Coordinates of C-alpha atoms and ligand atoms in Angstrom, one line a residue:
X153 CA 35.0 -3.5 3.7
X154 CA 36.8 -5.3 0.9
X155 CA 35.3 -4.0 -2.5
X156 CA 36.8 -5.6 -5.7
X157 CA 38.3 -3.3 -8.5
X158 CA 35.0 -2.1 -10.6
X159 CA 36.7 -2.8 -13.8
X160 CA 35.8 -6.8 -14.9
X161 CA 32.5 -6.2 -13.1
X162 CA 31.8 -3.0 -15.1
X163 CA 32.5 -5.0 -18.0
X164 CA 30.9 -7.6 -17.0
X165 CA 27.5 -5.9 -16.2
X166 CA 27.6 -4.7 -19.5
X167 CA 28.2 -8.0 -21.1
X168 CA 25.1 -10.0 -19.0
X169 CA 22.4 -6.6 -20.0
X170 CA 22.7 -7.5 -23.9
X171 CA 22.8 -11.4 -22.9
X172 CA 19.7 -10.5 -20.9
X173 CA 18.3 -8.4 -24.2
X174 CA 18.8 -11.6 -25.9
X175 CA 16.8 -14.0 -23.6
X176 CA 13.9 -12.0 -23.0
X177 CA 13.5 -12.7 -26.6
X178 CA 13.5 -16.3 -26.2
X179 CA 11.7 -15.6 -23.3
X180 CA 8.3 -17.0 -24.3
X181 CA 9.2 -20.2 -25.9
X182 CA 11.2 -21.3 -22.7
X183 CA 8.1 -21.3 -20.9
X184 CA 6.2 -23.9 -23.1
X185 CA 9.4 -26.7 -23.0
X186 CA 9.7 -26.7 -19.4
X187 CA 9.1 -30.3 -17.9
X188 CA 8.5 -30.6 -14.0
X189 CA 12.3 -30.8 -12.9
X190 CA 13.3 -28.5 -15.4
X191 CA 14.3 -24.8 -13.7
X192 CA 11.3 -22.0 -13.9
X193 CA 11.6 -19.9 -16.8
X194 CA 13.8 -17.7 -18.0
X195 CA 13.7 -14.3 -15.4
X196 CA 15.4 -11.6 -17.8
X197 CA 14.3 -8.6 -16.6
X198 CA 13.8 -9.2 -13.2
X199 CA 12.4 -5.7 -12.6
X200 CA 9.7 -6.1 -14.7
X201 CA 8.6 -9.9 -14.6
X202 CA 6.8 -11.6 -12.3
X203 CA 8.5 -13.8 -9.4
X204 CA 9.4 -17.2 -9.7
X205 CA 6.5 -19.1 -7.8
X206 CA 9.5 -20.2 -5.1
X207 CA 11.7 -19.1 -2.6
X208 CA 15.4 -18.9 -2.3
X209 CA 15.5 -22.0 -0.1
X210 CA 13.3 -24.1 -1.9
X211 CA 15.3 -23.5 -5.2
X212 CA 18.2 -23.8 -3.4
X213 CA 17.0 -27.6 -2.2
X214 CA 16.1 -28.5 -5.4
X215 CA 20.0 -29.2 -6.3
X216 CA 20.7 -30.2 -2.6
X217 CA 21.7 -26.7 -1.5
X218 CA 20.9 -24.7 1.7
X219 CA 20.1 -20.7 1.3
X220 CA 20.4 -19.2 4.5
X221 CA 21.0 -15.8 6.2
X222 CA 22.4 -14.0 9.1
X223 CA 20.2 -13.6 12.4
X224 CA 20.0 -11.4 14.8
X225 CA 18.1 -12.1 17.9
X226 CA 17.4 -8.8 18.5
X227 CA 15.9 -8.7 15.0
X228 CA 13.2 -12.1 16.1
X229 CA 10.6 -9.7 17.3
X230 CA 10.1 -7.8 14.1
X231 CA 7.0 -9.4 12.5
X232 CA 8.4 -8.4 8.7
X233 CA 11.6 -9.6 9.6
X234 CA 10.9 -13.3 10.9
X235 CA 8.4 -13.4 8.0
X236 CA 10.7 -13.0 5.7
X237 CA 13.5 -15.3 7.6
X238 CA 10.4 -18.5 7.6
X239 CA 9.5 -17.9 4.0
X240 CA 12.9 -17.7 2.1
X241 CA 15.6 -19.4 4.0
X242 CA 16.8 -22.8 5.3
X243 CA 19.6 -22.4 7.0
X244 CA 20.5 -19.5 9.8
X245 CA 24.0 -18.1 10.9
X246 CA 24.0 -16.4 14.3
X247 CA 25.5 -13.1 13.4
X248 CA 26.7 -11.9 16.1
X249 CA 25.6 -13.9 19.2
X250 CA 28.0 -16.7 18.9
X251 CA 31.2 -15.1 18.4
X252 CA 33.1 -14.9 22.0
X253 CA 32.4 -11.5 23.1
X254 CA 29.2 -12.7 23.3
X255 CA 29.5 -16.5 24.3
X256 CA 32.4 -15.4 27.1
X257 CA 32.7 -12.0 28.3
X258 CA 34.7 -13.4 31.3
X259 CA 36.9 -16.5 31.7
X260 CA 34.5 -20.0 32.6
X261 CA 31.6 -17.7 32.7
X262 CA 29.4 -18.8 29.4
X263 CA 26.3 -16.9 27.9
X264 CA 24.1 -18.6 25.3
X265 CA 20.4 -17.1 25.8
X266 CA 20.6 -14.9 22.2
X267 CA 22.6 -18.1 20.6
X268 CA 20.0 -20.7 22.0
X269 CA 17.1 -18.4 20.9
X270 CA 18.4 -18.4 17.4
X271 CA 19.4 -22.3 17.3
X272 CA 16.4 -23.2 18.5
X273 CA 13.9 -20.6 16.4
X274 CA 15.7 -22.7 13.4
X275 CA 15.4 -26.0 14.2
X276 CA 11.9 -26.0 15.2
X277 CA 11.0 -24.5 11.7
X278 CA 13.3 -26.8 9.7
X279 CA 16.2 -24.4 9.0
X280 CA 19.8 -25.7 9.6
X281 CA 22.1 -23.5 11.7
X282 CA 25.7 -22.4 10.8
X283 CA 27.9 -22.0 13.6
X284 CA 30.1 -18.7 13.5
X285 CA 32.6 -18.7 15.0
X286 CA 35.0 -19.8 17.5
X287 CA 37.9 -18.4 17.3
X288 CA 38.7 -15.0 15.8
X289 CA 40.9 -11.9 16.6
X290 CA 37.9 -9.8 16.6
X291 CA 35.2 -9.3 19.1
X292 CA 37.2 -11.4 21.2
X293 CA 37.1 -10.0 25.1
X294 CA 40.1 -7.8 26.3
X295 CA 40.8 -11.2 28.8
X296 CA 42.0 -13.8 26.0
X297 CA 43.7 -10.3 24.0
X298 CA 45.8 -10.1 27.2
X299 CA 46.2 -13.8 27.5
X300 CA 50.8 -14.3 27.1
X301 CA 51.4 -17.5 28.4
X302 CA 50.9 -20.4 26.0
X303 CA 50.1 -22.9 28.2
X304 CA 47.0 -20.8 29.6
X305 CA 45.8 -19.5 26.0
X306 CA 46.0 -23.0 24.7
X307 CA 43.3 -24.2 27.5
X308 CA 42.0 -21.3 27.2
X309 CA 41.1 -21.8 23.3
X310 CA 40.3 -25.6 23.7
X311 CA 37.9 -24.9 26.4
X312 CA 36.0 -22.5 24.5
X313 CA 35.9 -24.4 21.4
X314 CA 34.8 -27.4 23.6
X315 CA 31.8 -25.3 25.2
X316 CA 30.3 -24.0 22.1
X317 CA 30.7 -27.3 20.2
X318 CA 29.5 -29.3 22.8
X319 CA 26.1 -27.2 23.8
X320 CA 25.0 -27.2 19.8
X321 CA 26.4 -30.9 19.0
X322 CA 24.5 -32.4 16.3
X323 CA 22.5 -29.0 15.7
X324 CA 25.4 -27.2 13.7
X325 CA 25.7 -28.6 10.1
X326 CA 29.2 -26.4 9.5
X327 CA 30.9 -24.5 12.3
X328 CA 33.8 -21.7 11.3
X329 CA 36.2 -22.5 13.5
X330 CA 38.4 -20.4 12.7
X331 CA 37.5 -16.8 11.1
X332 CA 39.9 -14.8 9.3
X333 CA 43.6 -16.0 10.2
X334 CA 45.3 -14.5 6.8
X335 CA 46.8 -11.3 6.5
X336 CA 45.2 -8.7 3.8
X337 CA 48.0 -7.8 1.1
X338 CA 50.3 -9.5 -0.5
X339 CA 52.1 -11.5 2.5
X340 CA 50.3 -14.3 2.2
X341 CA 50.5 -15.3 5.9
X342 CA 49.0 -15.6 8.7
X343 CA 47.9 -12.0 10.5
X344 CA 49.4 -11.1 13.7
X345 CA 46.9 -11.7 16.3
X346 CA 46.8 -13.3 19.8
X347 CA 46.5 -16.6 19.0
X348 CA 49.0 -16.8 16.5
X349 CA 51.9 -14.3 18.4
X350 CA 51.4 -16.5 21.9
X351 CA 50.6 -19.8 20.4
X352 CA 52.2 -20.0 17.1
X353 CA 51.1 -20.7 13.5
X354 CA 50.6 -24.1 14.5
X355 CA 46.9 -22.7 16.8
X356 CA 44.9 -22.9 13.7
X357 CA 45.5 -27.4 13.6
X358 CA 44.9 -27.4 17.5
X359 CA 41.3 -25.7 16.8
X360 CA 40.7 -28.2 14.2
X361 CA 41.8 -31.1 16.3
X362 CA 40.1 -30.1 19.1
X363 CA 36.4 -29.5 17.1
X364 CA 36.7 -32.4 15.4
X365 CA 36.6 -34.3 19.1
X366 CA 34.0 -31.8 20.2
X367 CA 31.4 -32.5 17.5
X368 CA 32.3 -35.3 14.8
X369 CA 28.9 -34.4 13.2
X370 CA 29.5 -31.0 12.4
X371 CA 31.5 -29.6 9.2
X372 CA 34.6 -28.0 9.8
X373 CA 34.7 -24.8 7.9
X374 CA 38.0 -22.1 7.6
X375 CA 36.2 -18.7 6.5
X376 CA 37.7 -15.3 5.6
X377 CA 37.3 -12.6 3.1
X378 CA 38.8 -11.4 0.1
X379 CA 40.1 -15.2 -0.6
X380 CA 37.8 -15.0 -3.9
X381 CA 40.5 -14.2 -6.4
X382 CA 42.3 -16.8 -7.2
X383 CA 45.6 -15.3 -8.1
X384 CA 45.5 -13.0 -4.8
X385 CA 48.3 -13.7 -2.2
X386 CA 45.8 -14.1 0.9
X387 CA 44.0 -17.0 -1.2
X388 CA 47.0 -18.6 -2.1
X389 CA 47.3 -19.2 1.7
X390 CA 44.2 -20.5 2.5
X391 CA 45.0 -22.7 -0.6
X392 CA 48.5 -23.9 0.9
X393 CA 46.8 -24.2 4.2
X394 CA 43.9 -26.7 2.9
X395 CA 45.9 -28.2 0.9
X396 CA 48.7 -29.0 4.0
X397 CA 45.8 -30.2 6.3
X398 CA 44.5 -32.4 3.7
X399 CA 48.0 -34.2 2.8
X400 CA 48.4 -34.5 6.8
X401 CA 45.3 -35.7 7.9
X402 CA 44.1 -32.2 9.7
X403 CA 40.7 -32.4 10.1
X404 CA 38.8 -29.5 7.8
X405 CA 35.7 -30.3 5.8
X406 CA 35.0 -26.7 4.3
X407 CA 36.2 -22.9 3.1
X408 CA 33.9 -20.7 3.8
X409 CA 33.9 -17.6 1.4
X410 CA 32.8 -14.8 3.2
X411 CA 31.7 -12.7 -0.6
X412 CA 31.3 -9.2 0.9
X413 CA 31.9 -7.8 -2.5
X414 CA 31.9 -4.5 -3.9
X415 CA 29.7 -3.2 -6.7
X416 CA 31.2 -5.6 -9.5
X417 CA 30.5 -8.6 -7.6
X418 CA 32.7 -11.5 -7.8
X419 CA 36.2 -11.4 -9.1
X420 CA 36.3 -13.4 -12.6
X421 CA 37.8 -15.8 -11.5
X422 CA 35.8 -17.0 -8.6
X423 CA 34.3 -20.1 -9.8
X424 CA 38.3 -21.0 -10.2
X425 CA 38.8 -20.3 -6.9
X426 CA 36.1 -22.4 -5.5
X427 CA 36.6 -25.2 -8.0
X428 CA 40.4 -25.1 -6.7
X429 CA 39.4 -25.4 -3.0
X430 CA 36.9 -28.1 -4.3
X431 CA 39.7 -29.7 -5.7
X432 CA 41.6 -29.8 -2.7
X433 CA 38.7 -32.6 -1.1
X434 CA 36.7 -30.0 1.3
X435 CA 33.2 -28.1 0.5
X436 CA 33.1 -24.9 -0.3
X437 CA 30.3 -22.3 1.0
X438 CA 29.8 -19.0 0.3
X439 CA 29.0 -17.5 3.8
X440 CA 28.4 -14.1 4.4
X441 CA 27.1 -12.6 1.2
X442 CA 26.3 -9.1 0.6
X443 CA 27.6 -6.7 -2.5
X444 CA 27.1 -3.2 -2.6
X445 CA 24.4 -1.8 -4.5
X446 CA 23.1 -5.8 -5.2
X447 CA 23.6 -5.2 -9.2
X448 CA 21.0 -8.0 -9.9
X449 CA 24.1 -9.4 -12.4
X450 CA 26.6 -9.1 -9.7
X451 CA 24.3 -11.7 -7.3
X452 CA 23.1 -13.9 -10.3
X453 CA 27.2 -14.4 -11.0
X454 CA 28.2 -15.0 -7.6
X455 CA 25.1 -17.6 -7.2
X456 CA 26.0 -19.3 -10.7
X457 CA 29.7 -19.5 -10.0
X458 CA 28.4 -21.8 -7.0
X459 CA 25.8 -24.2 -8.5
X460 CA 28.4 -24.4 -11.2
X461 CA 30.6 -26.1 -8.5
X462 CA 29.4 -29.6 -7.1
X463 CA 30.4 -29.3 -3.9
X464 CA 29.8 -25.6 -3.7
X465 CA 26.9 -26.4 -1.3
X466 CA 25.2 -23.6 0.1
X467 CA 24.6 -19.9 0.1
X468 CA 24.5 -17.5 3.1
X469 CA 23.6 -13.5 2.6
X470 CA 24.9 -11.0 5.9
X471 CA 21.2 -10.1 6.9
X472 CA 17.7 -9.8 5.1
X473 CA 16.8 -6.2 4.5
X474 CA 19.1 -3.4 4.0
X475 CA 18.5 -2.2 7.0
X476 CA 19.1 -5.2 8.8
X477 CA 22.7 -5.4 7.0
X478 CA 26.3 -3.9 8.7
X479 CA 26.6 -2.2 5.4
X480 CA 22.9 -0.9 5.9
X481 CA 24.6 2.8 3.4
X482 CA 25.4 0.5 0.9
X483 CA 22.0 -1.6 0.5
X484 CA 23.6 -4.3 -0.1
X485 CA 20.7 -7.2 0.6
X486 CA 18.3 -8.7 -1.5
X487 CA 15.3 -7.1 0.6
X488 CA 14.8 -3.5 0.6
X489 CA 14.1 -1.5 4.2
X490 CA 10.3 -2.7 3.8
X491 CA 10.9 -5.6 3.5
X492 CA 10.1 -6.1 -0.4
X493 CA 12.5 -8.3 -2.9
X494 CA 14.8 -5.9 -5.0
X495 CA 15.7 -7.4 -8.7
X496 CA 18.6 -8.6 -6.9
X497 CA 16.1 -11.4 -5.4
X498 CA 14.9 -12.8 -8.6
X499 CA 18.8 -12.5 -10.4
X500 CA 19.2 -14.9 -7.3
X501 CA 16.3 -16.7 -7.7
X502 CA 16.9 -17.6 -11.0
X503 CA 20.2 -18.0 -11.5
X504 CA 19.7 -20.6 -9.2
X505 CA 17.2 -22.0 -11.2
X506 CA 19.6 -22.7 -13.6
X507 CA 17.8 -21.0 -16.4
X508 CA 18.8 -20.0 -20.0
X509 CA 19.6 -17.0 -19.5
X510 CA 21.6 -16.9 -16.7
X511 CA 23.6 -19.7 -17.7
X512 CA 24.0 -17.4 -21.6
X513 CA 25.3 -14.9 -19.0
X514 CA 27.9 -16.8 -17.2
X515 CA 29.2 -18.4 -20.1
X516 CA 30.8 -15.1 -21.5
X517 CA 31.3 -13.9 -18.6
X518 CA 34.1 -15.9 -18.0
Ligands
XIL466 C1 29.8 -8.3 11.5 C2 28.3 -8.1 12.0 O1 27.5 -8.2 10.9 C3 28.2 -6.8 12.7 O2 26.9 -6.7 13.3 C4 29.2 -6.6 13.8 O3 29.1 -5.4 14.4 C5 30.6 -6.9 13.2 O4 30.6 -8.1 12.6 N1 33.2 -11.0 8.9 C6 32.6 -11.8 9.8 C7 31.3 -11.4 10.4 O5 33.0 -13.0 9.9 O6 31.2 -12.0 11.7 C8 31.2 -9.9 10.5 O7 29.9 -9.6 11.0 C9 31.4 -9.3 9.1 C10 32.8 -9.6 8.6

């Protein structure tokens, strides 16, 4: 788990309650002015007002955005589950049943039933599909861990990356392709892992090169964690890293975010950070979403930060219900264990929507 320091979010929190005080207030005349492409109105105590007549993908659509969530296939029989999964979200991340330990167990010897079932539950209800993620130090099999010699790692990497790409190409809009390279702490290189010990820094280009080949069509994303502060020393290498592929001509199309945050949500300077990456000429996402707790105000600024960024351009939560989610203690979704939509859902919902009082909110919060 990465939590942020509670003390900007406490403050924070504090700050968007009297905001929200304020704009339940003006609550009632917000209604009457809206026009048809003008965002619902104003949601300021989500608890206690009615939802939105939307979802969080058809919100998110309305400025060109994808909301989507993590899948798991053995989740697809659960009648609440997929209910919720069809209603709210258009685009799905496999979360656990692409990732090599599952794709791979042994060298050559591919497995893609729980992938396909996902891929293909999406795209025949309109969602998109996220691919995540092909190469990682984690849940990698004990057979590439122990691969020493370059030469064999290298094919060993391509060939995988090849596989996956090539069995989804033209169904992935963004694949990850690599996951969590950078070192926690204040290094701000890359972690030691196989990949980088046997094949060098230099691995990271060779996955890009060899996706972009393997499916032009698809985004190419670099994800990780705890690269939402700017000022941190493990975003400051993602940043040197975009920025170097970019003024080479390294194929990468996106940063993926992951925004598992603690209770205060999103460092303050967040929207920096992805206006920064933005700046750099790739997309940004936000791709694995889930705070402890879901403070309603700690969603709605994470959400805002991103539609307040042109080419943030889409939002993926780690799950649907709380129970669904690898943090399952800290309920940290936007759907409680039945299934229901906490006051985190409608703080997402609306800020989203782009209403007055959210947008009151972020403006001091920053
Ligand atoms: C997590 C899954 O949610 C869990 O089910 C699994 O046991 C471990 O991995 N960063 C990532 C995701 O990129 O793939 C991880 O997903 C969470 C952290």
């Amino acid at each position: 788990m990465h939590p942020h320091p509670l003390r900007s979010g406490r403050r924070r929190t504090t700050l968007s309650g009297a905001l929200l005080v304020a704009a339940l207030l003006a609550g009632a005349t917000t209604t009457t002015t809206q026009t048809a492409s003008a965002a619902p109105p104003a949601t300021p105590s989500p608890a206690t007002v009615a939802p939105m007549a939307s979802t969080l993908g058809a919100q998110a659509a309305q400025s060109g955005r994808y909301f989507g969530t993590a899948v798991a296939a053995g989740r697809l029989g659960d009648g609440v589950y997929t209910r919720i999964l069809d209603r709210e979200f258009n685009s799905a991340t496999a979360e656990n049943e692409m990732k090599w330990d599952a794709t791979e167990r042994s060298r050559g010897s591919f497995t893609f039933g729980a992938a396909d079932q996902i891929v293909n539950r999406a795209l025949g209800r309109g969602q998109r599909v996220r691919g995540h993620t092909l190469v990682w130090h984690s849940q990698l099999p004990g057979w590439v861990n122990q691969t020493r010699d370059a030469a064999t790692l290298r094919s060993v990497m391509k060939h995988h990356i090849n596989t996956l790409m090539s069995r989804y190409r033209g169904k992935i809009h963004s694949w990850d392709v690599v996951n969590e390279a950078f070192a926690d702490g204040g290094s701000g290189q890359l972690r030691g892992s196989v990949f980088r010990d046997v094949l060098g820094t230099g691995f990271i280009e060779e996955a890009f090169r060899t996706a972009r080949s393997a499916d032009p069509s698809a985004k190419l994303c670099y994800n990780d964690y705890s690269i939402e502060n700017w000022s941190d020393a493990k975003t400051q290498g993602v940043y040197r890293l975009v920025r170097d592929f970019k003024a080479r001509g390294v194929p990468i199309d996106c940063v993926g975010l992951q925004a598992h945050f603690g209770a205060g949500g999103p460092p303050a300077s967040f929207q920096t950070t992805l206006s920064n990456f933005a700046a750099l000429g790739v997309d940004v996402q936000i791709t694995e979403l889930d705070i402890a707790q879901a403070p309603p105000a700690a969603y709605a600024n994470t959400v805002r930060a991103c539609m307040n960024v042109p080419r943030c351009t889409g939002i993926t939560v780690w799950g649907i219900r709380d129970s669904d989610s690898w943090r399952s203690r800290e309920n940290p979704l936007l759907f409680d264990r039945n299934g229901n939509k906490k006051a985190a859902y409608q703080a997402t919902l609306s800020a989203m929507g782009g209403s007055a009082v959210t947008r009151a909110a972020s403006d001091s919060a920053r």
